[in-house]
Coordinates of C-alpha atoms and ligand atoms in Angstrom, one line a residue:
X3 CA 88.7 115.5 105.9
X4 CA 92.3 114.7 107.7
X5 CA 93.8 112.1 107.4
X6 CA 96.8 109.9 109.0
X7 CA 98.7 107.2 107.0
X8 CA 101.1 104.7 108.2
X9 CA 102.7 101.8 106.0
X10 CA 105.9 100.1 105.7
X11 CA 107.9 100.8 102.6
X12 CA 106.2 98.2 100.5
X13 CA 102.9 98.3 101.8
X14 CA 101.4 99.9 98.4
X15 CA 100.6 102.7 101.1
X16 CA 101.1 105.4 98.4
X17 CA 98.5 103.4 96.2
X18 CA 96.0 103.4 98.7
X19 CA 97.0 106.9 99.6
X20 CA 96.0 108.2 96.0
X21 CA 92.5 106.8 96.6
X22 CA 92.1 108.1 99.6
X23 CA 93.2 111.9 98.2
X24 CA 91.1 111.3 95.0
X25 CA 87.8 110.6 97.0
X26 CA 87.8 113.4 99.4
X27 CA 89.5 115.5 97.2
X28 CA 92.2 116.3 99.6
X29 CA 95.9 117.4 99.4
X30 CA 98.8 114.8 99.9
X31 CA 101.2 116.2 102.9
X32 CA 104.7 114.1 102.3
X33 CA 107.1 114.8 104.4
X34 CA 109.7 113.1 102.6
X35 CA 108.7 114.5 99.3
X36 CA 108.9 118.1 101.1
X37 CA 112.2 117.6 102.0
X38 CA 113.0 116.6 98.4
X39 CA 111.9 119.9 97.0
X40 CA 113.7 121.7 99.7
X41 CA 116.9 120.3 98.6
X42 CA 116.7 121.0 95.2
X43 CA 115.2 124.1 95.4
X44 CA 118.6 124.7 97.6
X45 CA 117.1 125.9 100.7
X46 CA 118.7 126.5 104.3
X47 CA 116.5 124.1 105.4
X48 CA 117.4 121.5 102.6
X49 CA 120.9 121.8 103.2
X50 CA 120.7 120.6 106.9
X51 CA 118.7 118.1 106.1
X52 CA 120.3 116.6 103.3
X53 CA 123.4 114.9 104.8
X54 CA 120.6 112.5 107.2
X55 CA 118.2 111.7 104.2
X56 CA 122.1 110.3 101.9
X57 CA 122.4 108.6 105.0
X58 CA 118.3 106.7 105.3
X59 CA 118.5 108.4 109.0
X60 CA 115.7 110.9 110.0
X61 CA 115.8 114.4 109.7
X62 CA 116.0 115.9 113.7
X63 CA 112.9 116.4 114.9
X64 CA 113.8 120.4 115.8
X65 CA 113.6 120.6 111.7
X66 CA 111.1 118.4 111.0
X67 CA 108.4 119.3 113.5
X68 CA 107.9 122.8 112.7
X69 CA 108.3 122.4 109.1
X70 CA 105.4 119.7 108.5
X71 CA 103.3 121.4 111.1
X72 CA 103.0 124.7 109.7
X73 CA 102.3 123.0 106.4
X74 CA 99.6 120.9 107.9
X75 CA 98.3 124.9 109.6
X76 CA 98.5 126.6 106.6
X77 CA 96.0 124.0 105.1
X78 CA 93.7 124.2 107.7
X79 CA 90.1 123.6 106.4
X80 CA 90.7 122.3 103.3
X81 CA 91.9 118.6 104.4
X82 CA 95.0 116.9 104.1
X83 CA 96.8 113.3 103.9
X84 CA 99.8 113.1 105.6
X85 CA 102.1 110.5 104.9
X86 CA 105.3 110.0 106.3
X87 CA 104.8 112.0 109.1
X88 CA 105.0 111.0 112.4
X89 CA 107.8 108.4 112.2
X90 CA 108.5 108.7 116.1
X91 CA 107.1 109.3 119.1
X92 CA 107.8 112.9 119.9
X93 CA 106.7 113.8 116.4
X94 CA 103.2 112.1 117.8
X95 CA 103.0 113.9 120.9
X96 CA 103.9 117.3 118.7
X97 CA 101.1 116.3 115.8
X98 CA 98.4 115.8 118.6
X99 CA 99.2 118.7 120.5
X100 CA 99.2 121.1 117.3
X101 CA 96.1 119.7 116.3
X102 CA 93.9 120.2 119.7
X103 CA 95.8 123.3 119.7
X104 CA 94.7 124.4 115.9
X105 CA 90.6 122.5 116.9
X106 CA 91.8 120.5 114.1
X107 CA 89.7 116.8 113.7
X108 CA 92.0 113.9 113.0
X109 CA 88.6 111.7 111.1
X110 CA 91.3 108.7 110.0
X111 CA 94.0 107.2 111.1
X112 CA 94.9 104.2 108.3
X113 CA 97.5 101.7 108.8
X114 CA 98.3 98.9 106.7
X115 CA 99.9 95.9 108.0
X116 CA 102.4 93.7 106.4
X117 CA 104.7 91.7 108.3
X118 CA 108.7 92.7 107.6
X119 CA 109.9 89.7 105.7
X120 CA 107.2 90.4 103.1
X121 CA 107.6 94.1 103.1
X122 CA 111.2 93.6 101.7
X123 CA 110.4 90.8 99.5
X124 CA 108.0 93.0 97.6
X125 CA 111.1 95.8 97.6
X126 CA 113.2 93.5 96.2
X127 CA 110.9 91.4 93.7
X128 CA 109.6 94.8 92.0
X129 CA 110.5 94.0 88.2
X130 CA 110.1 97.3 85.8
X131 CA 108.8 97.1 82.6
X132 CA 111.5 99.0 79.9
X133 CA 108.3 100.1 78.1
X134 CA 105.8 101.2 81.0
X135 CA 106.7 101.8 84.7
X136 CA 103.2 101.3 85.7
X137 CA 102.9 97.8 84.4
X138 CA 102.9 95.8 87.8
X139 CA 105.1 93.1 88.2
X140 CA 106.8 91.5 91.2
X141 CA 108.5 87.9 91.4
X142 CA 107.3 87.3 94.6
X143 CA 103.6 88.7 94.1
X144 CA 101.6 85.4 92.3
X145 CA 99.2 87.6 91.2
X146 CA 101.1 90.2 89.6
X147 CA 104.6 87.9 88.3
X148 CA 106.4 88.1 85.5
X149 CA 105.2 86.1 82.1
X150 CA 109.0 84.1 82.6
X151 CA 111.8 86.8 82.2
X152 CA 109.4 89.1 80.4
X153 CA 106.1 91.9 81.4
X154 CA 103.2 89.8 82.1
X155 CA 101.0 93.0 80.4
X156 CA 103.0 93.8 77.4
X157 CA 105.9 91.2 77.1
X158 CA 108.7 94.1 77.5
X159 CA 112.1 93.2 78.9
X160 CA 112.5 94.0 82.8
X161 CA 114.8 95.6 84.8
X162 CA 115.2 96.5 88.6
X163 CA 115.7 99.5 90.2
X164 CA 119.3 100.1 91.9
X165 CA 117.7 101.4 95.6
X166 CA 114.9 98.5 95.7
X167 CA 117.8 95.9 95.5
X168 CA 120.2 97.5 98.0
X169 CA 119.4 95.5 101.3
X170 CA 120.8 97.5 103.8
X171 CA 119.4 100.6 103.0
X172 CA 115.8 98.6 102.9
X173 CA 116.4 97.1 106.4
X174 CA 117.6 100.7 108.0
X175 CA 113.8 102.3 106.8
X176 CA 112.4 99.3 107.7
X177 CA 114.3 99.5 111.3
X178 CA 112.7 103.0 111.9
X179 CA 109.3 101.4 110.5
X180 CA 108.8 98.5 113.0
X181 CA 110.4 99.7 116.1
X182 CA 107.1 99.5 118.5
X183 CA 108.7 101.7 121.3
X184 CA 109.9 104.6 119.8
X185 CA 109.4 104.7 115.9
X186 CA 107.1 104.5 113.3
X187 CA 104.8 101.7 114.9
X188 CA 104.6 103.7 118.1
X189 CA 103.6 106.2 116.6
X190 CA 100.7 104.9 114.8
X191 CA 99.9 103.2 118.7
X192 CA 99.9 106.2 119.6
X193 CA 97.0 107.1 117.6
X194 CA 95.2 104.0 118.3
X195 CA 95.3 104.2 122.0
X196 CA 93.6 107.9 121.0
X197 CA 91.1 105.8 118.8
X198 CA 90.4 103.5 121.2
X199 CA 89.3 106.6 123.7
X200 CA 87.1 108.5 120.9
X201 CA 89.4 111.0 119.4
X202 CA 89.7 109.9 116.1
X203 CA 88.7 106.6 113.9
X204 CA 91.3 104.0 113.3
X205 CA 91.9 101.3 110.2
X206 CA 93.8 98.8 110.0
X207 CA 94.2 97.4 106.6
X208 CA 95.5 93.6 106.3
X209 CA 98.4 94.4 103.5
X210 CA 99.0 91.1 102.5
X211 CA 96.2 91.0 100.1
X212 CA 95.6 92.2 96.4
X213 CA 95.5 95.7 95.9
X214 CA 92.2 95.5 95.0
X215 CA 91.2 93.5 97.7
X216 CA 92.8 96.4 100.1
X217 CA 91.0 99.0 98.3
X218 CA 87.6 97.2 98.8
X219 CA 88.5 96.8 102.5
X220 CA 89.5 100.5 103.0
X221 CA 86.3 102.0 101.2
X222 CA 83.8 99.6 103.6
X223 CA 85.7 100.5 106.4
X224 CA 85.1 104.8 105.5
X225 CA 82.0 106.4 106.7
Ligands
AMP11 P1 110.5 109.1 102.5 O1 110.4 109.6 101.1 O2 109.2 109.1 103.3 O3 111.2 107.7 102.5 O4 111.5 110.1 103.3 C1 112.8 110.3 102.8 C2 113.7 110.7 103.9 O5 113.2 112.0 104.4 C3 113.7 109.8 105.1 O6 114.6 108.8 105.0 C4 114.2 110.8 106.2 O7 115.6 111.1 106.1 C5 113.5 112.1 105.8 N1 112.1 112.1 106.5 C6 110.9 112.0 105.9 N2 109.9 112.1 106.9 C7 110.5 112.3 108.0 C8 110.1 112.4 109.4 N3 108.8 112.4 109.7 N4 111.0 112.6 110.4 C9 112.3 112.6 110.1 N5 112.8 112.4 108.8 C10 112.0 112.3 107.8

């Protein structure tokens, strides 16, 4: 089983992802997390990236092409999810061609949709709880906010994280996200317009709703 995923930064795309991995029992190809071990494993390939990720700008494609795609080849007939990967059109046109090059199927492409003002609001209202990181809570998320000031599971104080509050940097990946011509939302079009002519299955995944809700929604829409 291969699979595509696309999701704004906020999405709870790497929630969904994890189901996704844990029903087909299939290996989670991040290209951002790849470049992360690359840098601190101090590759030559981490050091030329490293100056774009500091900056929220993508890595150039004459890096990142060839480095996800002979990931994706070397896992050839054991299935993947990849996530992150393409974020622009020429990474697109380089996927598709690899694949019909390798025979490889694309079954899913998955994208969740959630419009840009939300997207950030759901950066920026993530509350951590001091005593568990996975206790969800979110000011701007009525099913998931705080009890008051405090964690709405255990009553623990709450803190933010430095990167979800920093604006900027959330509207630069959100820039690259919704650009419908040449970024991350082309590139998912991309893959629709090859849905749309039988190469491969696409879902679109309304991410406004409840996680659970979204999980329901993706598991009908499988098969
Ligand atoms: P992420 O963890 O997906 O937010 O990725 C972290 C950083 O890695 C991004 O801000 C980019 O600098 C770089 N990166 C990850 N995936 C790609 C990609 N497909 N193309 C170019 N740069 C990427």
């Amino acid at each position: 089983m291969n699979i595509l995923i696309f999701g704004p930064n906020g999405s709870g795309k790497g929630t969904q992802g994890a189901l996704l991995m844990e029903k087909y029992g299939i290996r989670h190809i991040e290209s951002g997390a790849v470049f992360r071990q690359h840098i601190s494993g101090g590759t030559e390939l981490g050091r030329k990236a490293k100056g774009y990720i500091d900056r929220g700008e993508l890595v150039p494609d004459d890096i990142t092409i060839p480095m996800v795609l002979d990931i994706l080849k070397a896992q050839a007939g054991k299935g993947w999810l990849l996530d992150g990967f393409p974020r622009n059109m020429e990474q697109a046109r380089k996927l598709h061609e690899a694949l019909t090059q390798a025979g490889m199927k694309l079954d899913y492409v998955v994208e969740i949709l959630l419009p840009r003002k939300t997207a950030r609001e759901r950066i920026m209202g993530r509350r951590l709880c001091v005593n568990n990181n996975n206790h969800p809570n979110n000011i701007f998320i009525d099913a998931i906010k705080p009890n008051g000031e405090v964690c709405r599971v255990c009553g623990g104080a709450l803190k933010t994280r430095p990167d979800d509050q920093d604006e900027a940097a959330i509207n630069k990946r959100h820039d690259i996200y919704y650009d419908e011509k040449n970024g991350t939302l082309a590139a998912a079009y991309y893959f629709k317009d090859l849905a749309a002519r039988g190469e491969t299955a696409y879902i679109e995944l309304d991410g406004s709703r409840t996680i659970g809700e979204i999980r329901a929604d993706l598991l009908a829409k499988l098969n």
